Amino acid sequence: MEREMTARAPLFQTHGTKGRTLYKLYASFILTCILFILFYRLTHIPLEHYTLTFAWISLFASELWFSFYWILTQTVRWNPIYHQTFKQRLLQRYGNELPGVDVFVCTADPVAEPPSLVMSTVLSMMAYDYPKEKLSVYLSDDAGSELTFYALCEACKFAKHWIPFCNKFDVEPRSPNAFFYKSCHSSSSNLPISNEWSKMKDMYEEMINRINFVVAQGKVPQKLKQHQGFSKWTSDMIPRNHDAVIQILVDRDDENSVDNENILLPRVIYVAREKRHQHHHNFKAGSMNVLLRVSSQISNGPIILNVDCDMYSNNSQSIKDALCFFLDEKKGHEIGFVQYPQYYDNITKNDLYDNSLNVLSMIDLPGMDGFERPLYIGSGCFHRREALEGRKYSKGYIEDWNRGVDRTCASACVLEEKVKHLASCIYEHNTLWGKEIGLRYGCAAEDMLTGLAIHYKGWKSKYMDLERKAFLGVGPTTLEQNLLQRKRWSEGGLQIFLSKSSPLLFGHQKIKFGACMGYSIYNLWAANSFPTLTYLLIPPLFLLNNISLFPKVRIYIINSNLITNIYDHQYLTFSIIVS
Ligand SMILES: O=c1ccn([C@@H]2O[C@H](COP(=O)(O)OP(=O)(O)O[C@H]3O[C@H](CO)[C@@H](O)[C@H](O)[C@H]3O)[C@@H](O)[C@H]2O)c(=O)[nH]1
Ligand SMILES: [Mn+2]
């Protein structure tokens, strides 16, 4: 009886927030204010001078736009939802038959993304608390650099010590860089500084020194090229023009495949796709698609986790939390992907450039979850392989969680050669890759577009924020990096708005209208720039001539704050309600 009860109990449950009614009252108050402002503008148009009339009408147009955008944002603030997962139930029911998980880590430049840090991310993935025979870690190196390959060889050797250490002391986080940094700088570290701790730290530092030495040299000295894989680097290889290199560094059934306590290690595969000047490589989307194909022949895990190389796993349980969604008997089969938030651990106290993305992580994505369509925002997302590969959701769909690859006859070397053509430049020519299959090309926000396509094909998605953050990354720190990132996001969003996938214009037949409006917040982000500029320039210019475009000072304050900063105000109020 008890077993039956657990068998039927869901693997996750969903709840709303307590402050919802209060928030709705607050939003109604704001709406009334907005209507008053618009009414005032319409009934007081100054006609005495044409510049004044023009300024007035410009402000009115901006306010109309802000009001429209405010209504868009309300869709995701009206009904945010949050989930709770039951990992214990998952393990009771599926402990011995958990699905294979393929982790894709992407790196593109050994200078901007130092291999020593990339290896900490890779090690945090290898050390997940998950059956190692079910885990495969793929590193995509878009620079095709032997420095990164060398670093990965070092990381695999270090993993033999690191993983047992993590298991023994229940280490969190399992990125050695973050772990040693945090245990030296924070009093809350759960591990006493012991002999073993010091030994492991020394070992880690020695490895990092070796990697940094090689990186500083710009090439791997001959005596360090112990792995036969180095023979694939020829002297004419440059990042934009080289042959594909695929190396299975840790496989099954060889002396390299176990840690020093004789426990199996996860598979580790290095992939540098072919690059040629004359062929466009489609950035991260292109590399992810190569990994999708290559992995389908090596491990073929039904679940795929993608992380950027600077975003380590901060919670060794997060795979199991994600699986609680996919494996839930009642709702799991509809879910195409599960997105975790992207938090950064290098945010400065004042967060000058607003990098913490709190509104997105704490409100907007839970709000989109209310429509069962949180966005795919890139790093930290678990995908159902079939959904990513372009399959449509159909009602009777049943996933084959045990799928794998029949490897009985293929040794690692044979397999490497066999799958090489999947990483070639011409493989995708005249195929649907990048259009209907895999990550979508031609958009600066390839992840949002890909997630949207998955939603259009009938799949739902989930958003999950764990108490112990699932992933932590390195956010942009300079103004230049910020502008570049924001420009890419706003440009990508606008591209989607103007395309035939536009949620607001064409999406309502495929997904709920509320979700279309939610997507449009990001699609129309760039369009806010003109009204904002108008609003920031015109009133002060007129004030210089002692002409106020607002009725009274007090109302001006309310007005400008309400309209231009409305999102922040709501966020503040809302977070008070939520907490
Ligand atoms: O040709 C390329 C370019 C980039 N990358 C990798 O893609 C990731 C993201 O690139 P980055 O330049 O760091 O972009 P960010 O703006 O920091 O990334 C955010 O925005 C991207 C797209 O908007 C998402 O894909 C990311 O997951 C999300 O973290 C990094 O790991 C890169 O190494 C490649 O593999 N190949
Ligand atoms: Mn990045």
Coordinates of C-alpha atoms and ligand atoms in Angstrom, one line a residue, residues 105-109 113 140-142 273 275 281-285 287-288 306-311 342 344 376-380 439 444-448 474 476 484-485 488-489, ligand 1:
V105 CA 30.7 22.5 -22.0
C106 CA 31.5 25.2 -24.6
T107 CA 34.7 27.2 -24.8
A108 CA 35.9 29.3 -27.6
D109 CA 39.1 31.2 -26.7
E113 CA 38.5 31.9 -21.1
S140 CA 33.7 21.7 -27.2
D141 CA 36.8 23.8 -28.0
D142 CA 36.0 26.3 -30.7
R273 CA 34.9 20.9 -34.8
K275 CA 36.8 25.2 -39.1
H281 CA 30.6 28.4 -38.0
N282 CA 27.5 29.8 -36.3
F283 CA 29.1 30.5 -33.0
K284 CA 27.9 28.6 -29.9
A285 CA 24.8 27.2 -31.7
S287 CA 29.3 24.0 -31.7
M288 CA 26.3 22.7 -29.7
N306 CA 24.6 22.7 -21.5
V307 CA 26.9 25.1 -19.6
D308 CA 29.2 27.9 -20.6
C309 CA 32.8 27.2 -19.7
D310 CA 32.7 29.9 -17.0
M311 CA 29.6 28.5 -15.3
Q342 CA 22.1 32.1 -14.3
Y344 CA 27.2 35.1 -11.1
Y376 CA 15.6 28.8 -22.7
I377 CA 18.3 31.3 -21.7
G378 CA 21.4 29.3 -22.5
S379 CA 23.8 28.0 -19.9
G380 CA 22.3 25.9 -17.1
L439 CA 20.0 25.0 -32.0
A444 CA 22.1 36.7 -31.9
A445 CA 19.9 35.1 -29.1
E446 CA 20.0 31.6 -30.4
D447 CA 18.9 30.1 -27.2
M448 CA 15.7 32.2 -26.9
V474 CA 31.4 34.8 -14.3
P476 CA 30.7 40.7 -17.5
L484 CA 28.3 44.0 -26.0
Q485 CA 26.2 41.4 -24.1
R488 CA 23.5 41.0 -28.4
W489 CA 20.5 40.2 -26.3
Ligands
LIG1 O1 31.9 30.8 -31.4 C1 31.6 30.6 -30.3 C2 31.3 31.7 -29.4 C3 31.0 31.4 -28.1 N1 31.0 30.1 -27.6 C4 30.7 29.8 -26.2 O2 29.4 30.2 -25.9 C5 29.3 30.5 -24.5 C6 28.6 31.8 -24.4 O3 29.3 32.9 -25.0 P1 29.6 34.3 -24.3 O4 30.3 35.1 -25.3 O5 30.2 34.0 -23.0 O6 28.1 34.9 -24.1 P2 27.4 35.3 -22.8 O7 26.6 36.6 -23.2 O8 28.2 35.4 -21.6 O9 26.3 34.1 -22.7 C7 25.0 34.2 -22.4 O10 24.2 34.5 -23.6 C8 24.4 33.5 -24.6 C9 23.5 33.9 -25.8 O11 22.8 35.0 -25.7 C10 24.0 32.1 -24.1 O12 24.1 31.2 -25.1 C11 24.8 31.8 -22.9 O13 24.5 30.5 -22.4 C12 24.5 32.9 -21.8 O14 25.3 32.6 -20.6 C13 30.8 30.6 -24.0 O15 31.0 29.4 -23.2 C14 31.6 30.5 -25.2 O16 32.8 29.8 -25.0 C15 31.4 29.0 -28.5 O17 31.4 27.9 -28.1 N2 31.7 29.3 -29.8

